[in-house]
Amino acid sequence: MIIRRSWYELLKGETEKQYFKNLQNFLSEERAHRTIYPSDENVFSALNFVPYEKVKVVIIGQDPYHEPGQAHGLAFSVQDPTPLPPSLVNIYKEIEDDLEIKCYKSGDLSRWAKQGVLLLNTTLTVRKGAAMSHQGKGWEEFTAKIIELLSRRAQPLVFMLWGSHARQFESQISAQHLVLTAPHPSPLSAYRGFFGCKHFSKCNKFLIEHNMTPIDWH
């Protein structure tokens, strides 16, 4: 697992802590006996796509997809030609209604990441077929540090917090940033306020007001 230099320098202290060493030992044991997603080289894809200083938008997920061909290190994103998961279908629906555009059919969101959208799960690995199987092993402490580092940035960012899991970070985010909250886009909750939240137009309006290039959400 390799972390891009700009992030590595900021997170080096975390990787030297005992909890992170325990986490690495746990992952080594898991990979020796089970199938783990995403692949080792993709665990830090969210960080490696977007250098720290180029993050403009943060979308927080929970843990990676746990079925073959799905997880590749970006929250809500799936590798082609994997069918779109229900939550991503609903995200695209809200984008299309909000911005009056048509989203690409691909579920690979690296096109957003390349523009400065950090698609960060709070748990970065999962056992095949077992959702949330790597929670409580140390990832949450590591990703909380990432959110803390982003919150410290003087340059304003947009945080999209969908669902109760993501909203737990709301109180940790400094006032210069735009925090957008809504129910999770899953079919179980999207109709309770995710649809119609207009986060994508609000995000771009904020970026433009702060002299940043808006995101192409196609």
C-alpha positions in Angstrom: 0.0 0.0 0.0 1.5 3.3 -1.2 0.4 6.8 -0.2 1.1 9.8 -2.4 4.0 11.9 -1.1 1.9 15.0 -0.2 -0.3 12.9 2.0 2.5 10.7 3.3 4.3 13.6 4.8 1.2 14.7 6.6 0.2 11.2 7.8 3.7 9.8 8.5 3.1 10.3 12.3 -0.1 8.2 12.1 1.6 5.4 10.3 4.2 5.1 13.1 1.5 4.8 15.8 0.8 1.5 17.4 -2.8 1.4 16.3 -1.7 1.6 12.6 0.9 -1.1 13.1 -1.8 -3.3 14.6 -4.0 -2.5 11.7 -1.3 -3.6 9.2 -0.7 -6.8 11.1 -4.5 -7.5 10.9 -4.6 -6.8 7.2 -1.6 -9.1 6.5 -3.4 -11.9 8.3 -6.6 -11.2 6.5 -5.0 -11.2 3.1 -3.2 -14.4 3.8 -6.4 -16.3 4.5 -9.3 -14.4 2.9 -10.2 -12.2 -0.1 -10.0 -8.5 0.8 -11.3 -5.5 -1.2 -10.0 -3.3 -2.6 -6.7 -4.8 -3.9 -3.6 -3.8 -2.0 -2.5 -1.3 -4.6 -5.9 0.5 -4.5 -6.4 0.9 -0.7 -5.2 4.5 -0.8 -6.6 5.4 -4.2 -8.7 8.2 -2.8 -5.6 9.9 -1.5 -3.4 9.1 -4.5 -5.9 10.6 -7.0 -6.1 13.9 -5.1 -3.0 15.6 -3.5 -3.8 17.3 -0.2 -3.4 20.8 -1.5 -5.8 20.1 -4.5 -8.8 18.7 -2.6 -11.8 20.9 -3.3 -14.7 18.6 -2.3 -14.9 15.8 0.3 -17.6 13.1 0.0 -17.5 10.6 2.9 -18.6 7.0 2.6 -18.6 4.2 5.1 -16.7 1.1 3.9 -15.8 -0.4 0.5 -18.2 -2.5 -1.6 -17.7 -6.1 -0.7 -18.5 -8.0 -3.9 -16.0 -8.9 -6.8 -15.2 -6.2 -9.4 -16.7 -3.3 -7.3 -14.3 -1.6 -4.8 -11.3 0.2 -6.1 -10.5 2.7 -3.4 -13.0 5.5 -4.1 -16.2 5.9 -2.1 -19.4 5.1 -4.0 -17.4 4.3 -7.2 -17.3 0.9 -9.0 -15.0 -0.4 -11.7 -16.3 -0.8 -15.2 -18.2 -2.8 -16.4 -19.8 -3.4 -13.0 -23.5 -2.4 -12.9 -24.1 0.8 -10.9 -24.9 0.1 -7.2 -28.3 1.5 -6.0 -26.8 4.4 -4.1 -24.8 5.6 -7.1 -27.9 5.3 -9.3 -29.6 7.7 -6.8 -26.6 10.0 -6.7 -26.7 10.3 -10.5 -30.4 10.9 -10.4 -30.0 13.8 -8.0 -27.1 15.3 -10.1 -29.3 15.1 -13.3 -32.3 16.7 -11.6 -30.2 19.3 -9.8 -27.9 20.4 -12.7 -30.1 19.4 -15.7 -27.4 17.3 -17.2 -27.0 13.6 -18.1 -24.4 11.6 -16.2 -22.1 9.2 -17.9 -23.1 5.6 -17.6 -19.8 4.6 -16.1 -19.7 4.0 -12.3 -16.0 4.8 -12.2 -15.8 8.1 -10.3 -12.1 8.7 -10.9 -13.2 11.4 -13.3 -14.4 13.3 -10.3 -11.4 12.5 -8.2 -9.1 13.9 -10.9 -10.9 17.3 -10.4 -10.3 17.4 -6.7 -13.1 15.4 -5.2 -11.8 13.2 -2.3 -14.1 10.1 -2.2 -13.1 8.9 1.2 -14.5 5.8 3.0 -13.9 5.9 6.8 -13.0 2.2 6.6 -10.6 1.5 3.7 -10.8 -2.3 3.4 -13.4 -5.0 3.8 -13.6 -8.8 3.6 -15.3 -10.3 0.6 -19.0 -10.7 1.1 -18.9 -9.3 4.6 -20.0 -5.6 4.9 -18.3 -3.6 7.7 -16.1 -6.6 8.6 -13.0 -4.3 9.0 -14.7 -1.7 11.2 -13.1 -1.1 14.6 -9.7 -2.2 13.5 -8.0 1.2 13.3 -9.1 2.7 9.9 -11.5 5.0 11.6 -8.7 6.7 13.6 -6.6 7.1 10.5 -9.4 8.6 8.3 -10.5 10.9 11.2 -7.0 12.3 11.0 -7.4 12.9 7.3 -10.6 14.8 7.9 -8.9 16.8 10.7 -6.1 17.8 8.3 -8.6 18.9 5.7 -10.6 20.9 8.2 -7.4 22.8 9.1 -7.0 24.1 5.6 -7.3 27.8 5.2 -8.6 27.4 1.6 -12.4 26.7 1.9 -13.6 23.2 1.0 -17.0 21.6 0.4 -17.9 18.6 2.6 -20.9 16.5 1.6 -22.1 14.4 4.5 -24.7 11.9 3.6 -26.4 9.8 6.3 -25.7 9.6 10.1 -22.4 7.9 9.7 -20.9 10.8 7.7 -22.7 13.5 9.7 -20.8 12.4 12.8 -17.9 14.5 11.4 -19.9 17.7 11.1 -18.8 19.1 14.5 -15.2 18.6 13.6 -15.2 20.7 10.5 -14.1 24.4 10.8 -16.4 27.3 9.9 -14.6 28.4 6.7 -15.8 25.3 4.9 -19.2 24.6 3.4 -20.8 21.6 5.1 -23.8 20.0 3.2 -25.8 17.4 5.0 -28.6 15.0 3.7 -29.9 11.5 4.3 -27.8 8.7 2.7 -28.5 8.1 -1.1 -29.3 4.5 -0.5 -32.8 3.3 -1.6 -33.8 3.0 2.1 -33.3 6.7 2.8 -32.9 8.7 -0.5 -36.6 9.8 -0.5 -36.3 11.2 3.0 -34.3 14.2 1.7 -31.4 13.2 -0.4 -33.5 13.7 -3.5 -33.9 17.5 -3.9 -30.9 18.4 -1.6 -29.2 20.1 -4.6 -25.8 19.6 -3.1 -24.1 19.6 -6.5 -25.2 23.0 -7.6 -24.6 24.4 -4.1 -21.1 23.0 -4.2 -20.3 24.5 -7.5 -21.7 27.9 -6.5 -19.5 27.9 -3.4 -16.4 26.9 -5.5 -17.0 29.7 -8.0 -17.6 32.2 -5.2 -14.1 31.3 -3.8 -12.4 31.5 -7.2 -12.1 27.8 -7.8 -13.1 25.8 -10.9 -16.4 24.1 -10.4 -16.7 20.3 -10.7 -17.9 18.7 -13.9 -20.4 16.2 -12.3 -21.3 14.4 -15.6 
